[in-house]
mmCIF file of C-alpha atoms in Angstrom:
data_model
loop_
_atom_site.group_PDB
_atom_site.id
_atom_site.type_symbol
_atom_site.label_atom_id
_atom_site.label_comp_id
_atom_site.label_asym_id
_atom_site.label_seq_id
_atom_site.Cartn_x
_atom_site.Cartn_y
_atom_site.Cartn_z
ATOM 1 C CA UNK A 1 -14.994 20.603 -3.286
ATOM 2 C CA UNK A 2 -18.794 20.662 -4.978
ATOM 3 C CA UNK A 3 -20.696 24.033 -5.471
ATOM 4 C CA UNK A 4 -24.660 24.405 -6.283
ATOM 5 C CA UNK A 5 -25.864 27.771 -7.347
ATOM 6 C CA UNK A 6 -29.811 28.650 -7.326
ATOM 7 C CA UNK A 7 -30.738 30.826 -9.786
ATOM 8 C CA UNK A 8 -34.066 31.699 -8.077
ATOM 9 C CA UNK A 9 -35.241 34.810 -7.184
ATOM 10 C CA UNK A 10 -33.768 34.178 -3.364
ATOM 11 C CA UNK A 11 -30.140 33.289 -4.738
ATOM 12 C CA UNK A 12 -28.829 30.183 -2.754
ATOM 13 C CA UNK A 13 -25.271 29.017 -3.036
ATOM 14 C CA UNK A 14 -24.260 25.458 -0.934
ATOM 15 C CA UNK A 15 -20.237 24.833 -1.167
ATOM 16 C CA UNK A 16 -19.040 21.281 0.387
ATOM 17 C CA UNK A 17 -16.028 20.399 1.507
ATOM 18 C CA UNK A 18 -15.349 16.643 0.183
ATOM 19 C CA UNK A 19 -13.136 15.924 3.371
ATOM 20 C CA UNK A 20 -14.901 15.208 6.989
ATOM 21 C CA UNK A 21 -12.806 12.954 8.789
ATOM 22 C CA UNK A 22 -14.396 11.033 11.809
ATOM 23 C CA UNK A 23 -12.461 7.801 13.877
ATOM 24 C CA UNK A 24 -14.616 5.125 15.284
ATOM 25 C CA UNK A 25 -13.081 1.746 16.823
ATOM 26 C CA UNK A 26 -9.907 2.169 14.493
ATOM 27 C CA UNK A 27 -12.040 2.571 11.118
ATOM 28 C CA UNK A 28 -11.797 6.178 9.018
ATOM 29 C CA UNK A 29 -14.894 7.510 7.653
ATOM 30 C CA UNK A 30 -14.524 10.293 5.441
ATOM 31 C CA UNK A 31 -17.549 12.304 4.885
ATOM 32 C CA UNK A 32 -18.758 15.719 3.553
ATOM 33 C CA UNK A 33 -19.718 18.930 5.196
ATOM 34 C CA UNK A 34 -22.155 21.176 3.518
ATOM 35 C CA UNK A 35 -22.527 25.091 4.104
ATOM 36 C CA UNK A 36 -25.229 27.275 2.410
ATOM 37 C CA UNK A 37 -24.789 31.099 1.836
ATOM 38 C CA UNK A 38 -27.237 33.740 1.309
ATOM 39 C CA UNK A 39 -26.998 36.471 -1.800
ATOM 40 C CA UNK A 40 -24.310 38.374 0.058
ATOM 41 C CA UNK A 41 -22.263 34.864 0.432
ATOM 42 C CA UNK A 42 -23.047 34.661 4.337
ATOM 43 C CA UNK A 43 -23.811 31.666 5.946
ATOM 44 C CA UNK A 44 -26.718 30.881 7.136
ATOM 45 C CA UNK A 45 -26.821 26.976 7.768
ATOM 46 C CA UNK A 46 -24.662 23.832 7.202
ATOM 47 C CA UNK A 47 -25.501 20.159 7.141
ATOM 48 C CA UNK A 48 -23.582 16.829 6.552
ATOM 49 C CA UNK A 49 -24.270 14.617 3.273
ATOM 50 C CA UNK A 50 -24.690 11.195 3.960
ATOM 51 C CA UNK A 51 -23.006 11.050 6.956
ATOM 52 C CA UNK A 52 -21.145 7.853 8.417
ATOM 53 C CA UNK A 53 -22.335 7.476 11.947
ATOM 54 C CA UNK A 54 -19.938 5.884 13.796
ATOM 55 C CA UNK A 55 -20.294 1.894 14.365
ATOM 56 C CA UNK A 56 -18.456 -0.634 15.576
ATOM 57 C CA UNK A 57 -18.190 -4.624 14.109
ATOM 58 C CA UNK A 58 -17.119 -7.164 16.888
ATOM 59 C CA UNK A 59 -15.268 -10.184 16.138
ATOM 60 C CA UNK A 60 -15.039 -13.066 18.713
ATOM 61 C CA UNK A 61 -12.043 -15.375 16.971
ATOM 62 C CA UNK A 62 -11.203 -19.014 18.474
ATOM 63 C CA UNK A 63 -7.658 -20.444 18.246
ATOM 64 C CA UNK A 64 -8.726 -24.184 17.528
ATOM 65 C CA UNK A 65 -4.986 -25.787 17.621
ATOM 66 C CA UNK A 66 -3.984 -29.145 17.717
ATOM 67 C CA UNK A 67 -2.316 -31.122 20.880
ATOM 68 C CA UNK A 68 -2.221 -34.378 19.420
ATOM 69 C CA UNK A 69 0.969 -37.161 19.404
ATOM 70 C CA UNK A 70 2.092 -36.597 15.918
ATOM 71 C CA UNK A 71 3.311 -33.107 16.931
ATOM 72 C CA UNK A 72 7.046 -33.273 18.673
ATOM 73 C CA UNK A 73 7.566 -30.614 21.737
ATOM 74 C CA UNK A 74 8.983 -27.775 19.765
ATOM 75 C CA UNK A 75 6.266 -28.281 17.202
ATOM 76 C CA UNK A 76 3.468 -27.517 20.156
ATOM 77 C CA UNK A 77 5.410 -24.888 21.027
ATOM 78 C CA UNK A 78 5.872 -23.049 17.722
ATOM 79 C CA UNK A 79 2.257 -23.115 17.587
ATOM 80 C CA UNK A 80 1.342 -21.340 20.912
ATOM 81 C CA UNK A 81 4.015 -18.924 19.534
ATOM 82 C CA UNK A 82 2.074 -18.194 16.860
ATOM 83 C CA UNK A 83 -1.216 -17.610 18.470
ATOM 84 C CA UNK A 84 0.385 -15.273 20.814
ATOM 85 C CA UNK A 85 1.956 -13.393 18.187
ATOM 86 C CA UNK A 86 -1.523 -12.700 15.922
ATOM 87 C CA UNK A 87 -3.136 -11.527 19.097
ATOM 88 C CA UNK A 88 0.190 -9.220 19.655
ATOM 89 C CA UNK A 89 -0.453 -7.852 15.788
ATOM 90 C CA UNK A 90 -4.212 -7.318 16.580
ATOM 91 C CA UNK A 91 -4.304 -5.956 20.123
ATOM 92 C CA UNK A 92 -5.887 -2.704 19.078
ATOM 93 C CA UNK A 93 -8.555 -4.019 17.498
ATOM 94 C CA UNK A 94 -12.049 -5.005 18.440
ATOM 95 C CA UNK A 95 -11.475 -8.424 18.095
ATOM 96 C CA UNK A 96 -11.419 -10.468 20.931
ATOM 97 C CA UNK A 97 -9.396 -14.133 21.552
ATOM 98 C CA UNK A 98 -9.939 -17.561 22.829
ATOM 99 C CA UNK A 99 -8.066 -20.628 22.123
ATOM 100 C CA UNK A 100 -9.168 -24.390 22.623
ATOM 101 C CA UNK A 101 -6.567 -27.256 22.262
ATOM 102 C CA UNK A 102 -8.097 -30.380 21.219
ATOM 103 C CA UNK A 103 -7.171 -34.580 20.209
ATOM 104 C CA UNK A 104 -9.240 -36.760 21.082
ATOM 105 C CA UNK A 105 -10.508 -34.647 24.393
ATOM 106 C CA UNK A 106 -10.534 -30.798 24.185
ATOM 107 C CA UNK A 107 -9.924 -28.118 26.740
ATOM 108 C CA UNK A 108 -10.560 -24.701 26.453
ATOM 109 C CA UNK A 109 -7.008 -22.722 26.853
ATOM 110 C CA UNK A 110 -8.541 -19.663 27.683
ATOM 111 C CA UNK A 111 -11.865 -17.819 26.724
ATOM 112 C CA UNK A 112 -12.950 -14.024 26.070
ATOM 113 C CA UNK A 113 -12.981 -12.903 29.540
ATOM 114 C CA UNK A 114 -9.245 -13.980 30.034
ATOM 115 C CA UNK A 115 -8.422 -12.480 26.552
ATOM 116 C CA UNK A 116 -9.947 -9.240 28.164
ATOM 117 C CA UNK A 117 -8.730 -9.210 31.901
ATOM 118 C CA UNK A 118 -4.900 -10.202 30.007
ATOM 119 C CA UNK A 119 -4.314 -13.864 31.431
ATOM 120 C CA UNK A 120 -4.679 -15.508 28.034
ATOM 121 C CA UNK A 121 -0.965 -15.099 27.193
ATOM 122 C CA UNK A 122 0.480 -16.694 30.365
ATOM 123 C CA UNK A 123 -2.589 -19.357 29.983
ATOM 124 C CA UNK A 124 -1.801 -20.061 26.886
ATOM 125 C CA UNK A 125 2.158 -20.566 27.307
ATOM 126 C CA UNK A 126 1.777 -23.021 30.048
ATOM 127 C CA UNK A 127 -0.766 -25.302 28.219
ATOM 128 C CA UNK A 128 0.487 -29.002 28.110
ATOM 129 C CA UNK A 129 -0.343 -30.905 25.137
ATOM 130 C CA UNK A 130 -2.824 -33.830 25.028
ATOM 131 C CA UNK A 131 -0.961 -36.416 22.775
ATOM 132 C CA UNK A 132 -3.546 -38.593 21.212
ATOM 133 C CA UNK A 133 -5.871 -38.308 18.346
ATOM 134 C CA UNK A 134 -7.266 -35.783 15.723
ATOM 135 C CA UNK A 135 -11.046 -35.089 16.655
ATOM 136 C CA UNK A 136 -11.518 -32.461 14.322
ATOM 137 C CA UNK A 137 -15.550 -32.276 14.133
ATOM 138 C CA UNK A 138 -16.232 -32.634 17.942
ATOM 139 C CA UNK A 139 -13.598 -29.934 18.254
ATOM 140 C CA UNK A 140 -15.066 -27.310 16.258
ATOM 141 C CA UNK A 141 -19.037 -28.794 17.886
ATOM 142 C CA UNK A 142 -17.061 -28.630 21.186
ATOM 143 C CA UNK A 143 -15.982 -24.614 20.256
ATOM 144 C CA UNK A 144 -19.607 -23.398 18.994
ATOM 145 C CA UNK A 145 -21.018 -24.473 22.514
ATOM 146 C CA UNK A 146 -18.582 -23.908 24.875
ATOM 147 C CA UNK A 147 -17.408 -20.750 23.416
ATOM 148 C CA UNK A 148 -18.532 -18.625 20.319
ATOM 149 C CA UNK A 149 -22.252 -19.431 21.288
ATOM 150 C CA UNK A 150 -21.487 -19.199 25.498
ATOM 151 C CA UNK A 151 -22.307 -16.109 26.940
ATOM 152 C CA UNK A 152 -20.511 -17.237 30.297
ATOM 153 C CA UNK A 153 -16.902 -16.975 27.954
ATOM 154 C CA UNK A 154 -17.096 -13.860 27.218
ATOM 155 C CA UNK A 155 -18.713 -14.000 23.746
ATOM 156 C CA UNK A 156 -20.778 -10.965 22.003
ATOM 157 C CA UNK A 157 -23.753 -13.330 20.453
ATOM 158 C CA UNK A 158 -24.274 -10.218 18.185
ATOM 159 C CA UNK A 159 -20.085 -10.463 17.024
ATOM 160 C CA UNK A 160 -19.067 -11.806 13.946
ATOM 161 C CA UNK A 161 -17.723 -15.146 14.825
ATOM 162 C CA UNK A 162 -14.664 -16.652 13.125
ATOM 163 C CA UNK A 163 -12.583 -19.803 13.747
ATOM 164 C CA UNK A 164 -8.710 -20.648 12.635
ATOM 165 C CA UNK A 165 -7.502 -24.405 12.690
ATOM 166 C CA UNK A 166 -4.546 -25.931 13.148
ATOM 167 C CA UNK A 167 -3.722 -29.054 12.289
ATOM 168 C CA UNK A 168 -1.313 -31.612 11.461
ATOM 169 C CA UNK A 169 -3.587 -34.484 10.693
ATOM 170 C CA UNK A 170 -6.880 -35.335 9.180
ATOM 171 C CA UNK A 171 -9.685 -35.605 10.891
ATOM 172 C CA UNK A 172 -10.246 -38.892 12.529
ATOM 173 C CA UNK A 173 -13.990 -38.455 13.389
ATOM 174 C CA UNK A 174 -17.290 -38.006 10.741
ATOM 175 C CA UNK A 175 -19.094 -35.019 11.090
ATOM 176 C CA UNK A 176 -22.223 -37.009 13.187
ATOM 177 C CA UNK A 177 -23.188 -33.636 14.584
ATOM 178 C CA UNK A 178 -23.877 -31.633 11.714
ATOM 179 C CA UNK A 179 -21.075 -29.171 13.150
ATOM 180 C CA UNK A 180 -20.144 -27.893 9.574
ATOM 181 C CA UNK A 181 -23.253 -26.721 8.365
ATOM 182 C CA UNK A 182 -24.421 -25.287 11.710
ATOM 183 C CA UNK A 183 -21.495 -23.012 11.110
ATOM 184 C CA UNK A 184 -22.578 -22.454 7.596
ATOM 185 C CA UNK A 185 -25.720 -21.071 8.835
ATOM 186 C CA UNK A 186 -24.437 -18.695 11.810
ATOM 187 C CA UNK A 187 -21.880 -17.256 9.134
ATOM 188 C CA UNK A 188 -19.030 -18.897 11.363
ATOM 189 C CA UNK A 189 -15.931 -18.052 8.902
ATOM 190 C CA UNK A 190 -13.444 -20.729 9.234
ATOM 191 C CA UNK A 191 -9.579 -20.429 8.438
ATOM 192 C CA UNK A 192 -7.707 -23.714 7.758
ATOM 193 C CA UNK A 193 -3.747 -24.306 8.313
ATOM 194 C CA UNK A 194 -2.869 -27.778 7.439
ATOM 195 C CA UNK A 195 0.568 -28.441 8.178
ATOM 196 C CA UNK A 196 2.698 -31.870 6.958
ATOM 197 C CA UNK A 197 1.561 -34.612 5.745
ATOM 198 C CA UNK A 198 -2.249 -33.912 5.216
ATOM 199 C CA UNK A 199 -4.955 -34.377 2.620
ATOM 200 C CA UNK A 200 -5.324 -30.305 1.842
ATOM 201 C CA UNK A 201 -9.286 -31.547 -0.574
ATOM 202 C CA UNK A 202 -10.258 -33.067 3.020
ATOM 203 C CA UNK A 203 -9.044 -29.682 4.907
ATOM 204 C CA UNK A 204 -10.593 -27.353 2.336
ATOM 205 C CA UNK A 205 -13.970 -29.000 3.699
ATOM 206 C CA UNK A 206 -13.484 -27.533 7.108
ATOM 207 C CA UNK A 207 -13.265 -23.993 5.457
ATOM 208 C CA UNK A 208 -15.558 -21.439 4.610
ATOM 209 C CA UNK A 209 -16.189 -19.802 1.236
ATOM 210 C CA UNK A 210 -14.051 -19.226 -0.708
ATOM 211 C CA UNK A 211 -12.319 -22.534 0.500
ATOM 212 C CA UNK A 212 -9.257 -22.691 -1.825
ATOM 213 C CA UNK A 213 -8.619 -19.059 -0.213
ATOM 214 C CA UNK A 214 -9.376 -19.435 3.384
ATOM 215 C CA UNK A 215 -6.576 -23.002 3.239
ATOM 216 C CA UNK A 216 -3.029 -22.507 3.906
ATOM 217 C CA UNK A 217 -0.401 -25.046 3.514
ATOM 218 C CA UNK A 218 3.093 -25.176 4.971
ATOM 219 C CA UNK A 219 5.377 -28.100 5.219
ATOM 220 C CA UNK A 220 6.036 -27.572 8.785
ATOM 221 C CA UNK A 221 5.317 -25.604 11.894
ATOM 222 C CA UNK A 222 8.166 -23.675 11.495
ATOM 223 C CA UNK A 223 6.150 -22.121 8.304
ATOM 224 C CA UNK A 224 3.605 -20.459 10.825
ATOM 225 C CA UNK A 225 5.685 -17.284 11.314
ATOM 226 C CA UNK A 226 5.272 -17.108 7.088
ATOM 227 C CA UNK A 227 1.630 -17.288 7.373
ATOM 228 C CA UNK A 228 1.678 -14.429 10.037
ATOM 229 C CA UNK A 229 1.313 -11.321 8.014
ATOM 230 C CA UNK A 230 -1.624 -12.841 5.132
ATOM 231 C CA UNK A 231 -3.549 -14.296 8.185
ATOM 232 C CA UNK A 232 -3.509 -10.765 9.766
ATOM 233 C CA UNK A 233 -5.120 -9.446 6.415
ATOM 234 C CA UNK A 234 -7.577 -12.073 5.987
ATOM 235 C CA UNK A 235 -8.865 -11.117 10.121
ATOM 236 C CA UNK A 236 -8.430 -7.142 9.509
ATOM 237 C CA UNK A 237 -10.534 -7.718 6.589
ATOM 238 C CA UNK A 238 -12.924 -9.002 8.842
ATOM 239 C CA UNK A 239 -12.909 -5.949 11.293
ATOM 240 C CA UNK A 240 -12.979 -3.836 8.332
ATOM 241 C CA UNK A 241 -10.500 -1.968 9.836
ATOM 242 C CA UNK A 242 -8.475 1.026 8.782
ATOM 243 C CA UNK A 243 -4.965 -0.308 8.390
ATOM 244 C CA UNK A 244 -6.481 -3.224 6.033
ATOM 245 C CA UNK A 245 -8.376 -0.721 3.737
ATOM 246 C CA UNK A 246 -5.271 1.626 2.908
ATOM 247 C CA UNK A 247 -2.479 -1.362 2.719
ATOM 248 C CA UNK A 248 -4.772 -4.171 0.769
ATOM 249 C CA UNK A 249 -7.493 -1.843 -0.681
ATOM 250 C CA UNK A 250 -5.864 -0.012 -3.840
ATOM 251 C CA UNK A 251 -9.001 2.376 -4.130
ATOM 252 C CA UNK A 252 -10.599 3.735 -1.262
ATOM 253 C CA UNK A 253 -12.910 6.704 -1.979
ATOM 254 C CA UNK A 254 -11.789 9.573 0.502
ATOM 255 C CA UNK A 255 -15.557 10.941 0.597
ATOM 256 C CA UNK A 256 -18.815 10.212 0.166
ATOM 257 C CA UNK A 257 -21.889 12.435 -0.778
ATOM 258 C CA UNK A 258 -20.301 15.351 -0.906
ATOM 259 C CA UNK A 259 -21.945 16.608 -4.512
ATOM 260 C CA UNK A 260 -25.035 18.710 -4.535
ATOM 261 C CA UNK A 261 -27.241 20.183 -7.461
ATOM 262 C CA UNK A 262 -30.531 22.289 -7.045
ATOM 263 C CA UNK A 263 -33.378 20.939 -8.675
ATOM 264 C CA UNK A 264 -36.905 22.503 -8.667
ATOM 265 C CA UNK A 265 -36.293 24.671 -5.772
ATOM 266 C CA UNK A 266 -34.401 21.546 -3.731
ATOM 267 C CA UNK A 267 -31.043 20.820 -2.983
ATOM 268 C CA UNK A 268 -29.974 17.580 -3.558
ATOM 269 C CA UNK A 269 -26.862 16.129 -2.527
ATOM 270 C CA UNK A 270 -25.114 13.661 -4.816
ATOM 271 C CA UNK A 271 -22.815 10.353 -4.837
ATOM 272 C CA UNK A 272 -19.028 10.777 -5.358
ATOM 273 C CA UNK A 273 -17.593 9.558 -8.397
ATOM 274 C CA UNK A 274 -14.766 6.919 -8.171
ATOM 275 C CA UNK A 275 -11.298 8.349 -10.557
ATOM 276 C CA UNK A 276 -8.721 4.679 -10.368
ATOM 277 C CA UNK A 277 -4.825 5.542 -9.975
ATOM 278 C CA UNK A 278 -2.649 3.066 -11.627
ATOM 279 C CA UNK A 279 -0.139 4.332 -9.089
ATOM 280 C CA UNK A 280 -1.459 4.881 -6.211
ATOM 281 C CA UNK A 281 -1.202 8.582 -5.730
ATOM 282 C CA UNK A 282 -4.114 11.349 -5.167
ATOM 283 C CA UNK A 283 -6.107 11.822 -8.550
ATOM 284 C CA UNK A 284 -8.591 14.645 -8.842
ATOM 285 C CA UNK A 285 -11.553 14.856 -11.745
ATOM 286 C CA UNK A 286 -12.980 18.016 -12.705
ATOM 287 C CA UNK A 287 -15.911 18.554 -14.077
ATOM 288 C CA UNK A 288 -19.402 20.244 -14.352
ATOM 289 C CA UNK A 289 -22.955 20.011 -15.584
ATOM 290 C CA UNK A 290 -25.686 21.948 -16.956
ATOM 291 C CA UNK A 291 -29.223 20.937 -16.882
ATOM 292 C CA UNK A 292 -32.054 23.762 -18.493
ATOM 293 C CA UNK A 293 -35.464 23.014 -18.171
ATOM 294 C CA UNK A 294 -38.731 24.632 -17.409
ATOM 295 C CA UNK A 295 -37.703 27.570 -15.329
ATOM 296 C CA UNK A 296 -35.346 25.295 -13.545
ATOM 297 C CA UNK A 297 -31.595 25.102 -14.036
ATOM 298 C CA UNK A 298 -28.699 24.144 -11.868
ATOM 299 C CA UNK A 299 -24.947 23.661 -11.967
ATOM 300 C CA UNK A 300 -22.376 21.589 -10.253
ATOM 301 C CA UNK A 301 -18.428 21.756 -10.029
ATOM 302 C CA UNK A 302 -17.005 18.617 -8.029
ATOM 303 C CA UNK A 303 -13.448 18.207 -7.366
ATOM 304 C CA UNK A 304 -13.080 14.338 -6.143
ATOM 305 C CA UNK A 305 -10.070 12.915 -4.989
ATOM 306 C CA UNK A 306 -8.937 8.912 -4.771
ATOM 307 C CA UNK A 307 -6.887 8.050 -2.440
ATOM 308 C CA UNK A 308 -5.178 4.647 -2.348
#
């Protein structure tokens, strides 16, 4: 907890509480509450300190998998397996699915509004596979306008976009469109899964920053269900949602602006004050401050707890 004592003639004292907990869309915000008491400790008023409203951060994510003849049957089917299994991890989120299969053609599998109304599961099972070659760059073109930029799919144009690849194969068409840096400027963030025998320096180039981290490598399809649980953190951390900040962020404050002083007649609330934990359990800091000036002079106890 913080206290603030006035030591004007009215006598003020404000005690916070440095735990207001508040859900929104699967994300925790942890806030303070504020109340202020009068010279016979009654309370007269109470406030929040920099309070989290409550916002929500849509993600519109496109399956871009390849159909083409270097893949055997079980290998196109491990593949839809996958998909439908990441979606199964990630139902209760906010981000929403569509899948495109492409080779040298490419067909949209299913698009938001089917990832919404629940036919993208059976849609996506009974997809046949195209057999031919490895269009990589119209494929991605072919996804920013038919999908992630198409209102008609289903697509929030104010979402964060993202795209995950797979591929067995290098591309066998140049980038004549431009498609790559048109996603570099809409923030499109790209995931990469090269699988067999493929150049991974030509793959990286499909990726978005950080490359080398947003590339995965496995020697075969059967690898996918390996790749499952990092390519669930990478898309949580996208969300930004609660289950990705207490498993893969080791520090998470459990308040914010929950300190006050009283300067020159005015309360002031405070940031919190970040105490690390080598092992992961609740750590508290203690500790107060006295500042004397001209007629002024105010005092603060904080009690702030880290929570991994």
């Amino acid at each position: 907890m913080s206290s603030a004592v006035s030591s004007d003639a009215v006598g003020r004292l404000t005690s916070c509480s440095p735990y207001l907990p508040h859900e929104c869309d699967g994300n925790s915000y942890l806030n303070g509450v504020c109340y202020q008491f009068n010279s016979r400790l009654q309370a007269v008023s109470n406030f929040t300190a920099a309070y989290q409203e409550c916002t929500k951060r849509e993600v519109n994510l496109v399956f871009l998998f390849d159909g083409s003849s270097s893949m055997k049957p079980h290998e196109f089917k491990l593949n839809k397996e996958f998909i439908k299994h990441v979606m199964s991890k990630l139902s209760n989120s906010s981000i929403k699915f569509a899948a495109v299969q492409f080779s040298t053609t490419f067909t949209t599998v299913f698009d938001f509004n089917d990832y919404q109304d629940g036919s993208a599961e059976h849609k996506l099972m009974q997809e046949k596979r195209i057999k031919t070659l490895t269009n990589t760059h119209g494929a991605i073109n072919y996804v920013l306008k038919n999908l992630l930029n198409n209102v008609s799919s289903g697509a929030d144009l104010s979402a964060q976009k993202a795209l995950v690849i797979i591929t067995d194969g290098d591309p066998s068409d140049n980038d004549e469109e431009n498609v790559l840096n048109r996603c570099n400027e809409q923030n499109i963030l790209r995931f990469i899964i090269g699988v067999g025998h493929v150049d991974l320096n030509t793959l990286r180039e499909l990726a978005s920053e950080p490359r080398i981290n947003n590339t995965f490598y496995i020697q075969d399809y059967s690898g996918l269900k390996g790749l499952l649980d990092n390519l669930q953190i990478k898309i949580y951390n996208i969300e930004r949602s609660k289950d990705a900040h207490s498993i893969y962020r080791p520090k998470e404050l459990s308040q914010s602006g929950f300190s006050v002083l009283y300067h020159k007649g005015s309360l002031v609330p405070t940031g919190p004050v970040t105490v690390p934990d080598r092992y992961g359990s609740s750590q508290y800091a203690l500790y107060s401050s006295i500042v004397e000036g001209n007629q002024d002079r105010w005092e603060t106890l904080n009690l702030l707890s880290c929570l991994r």
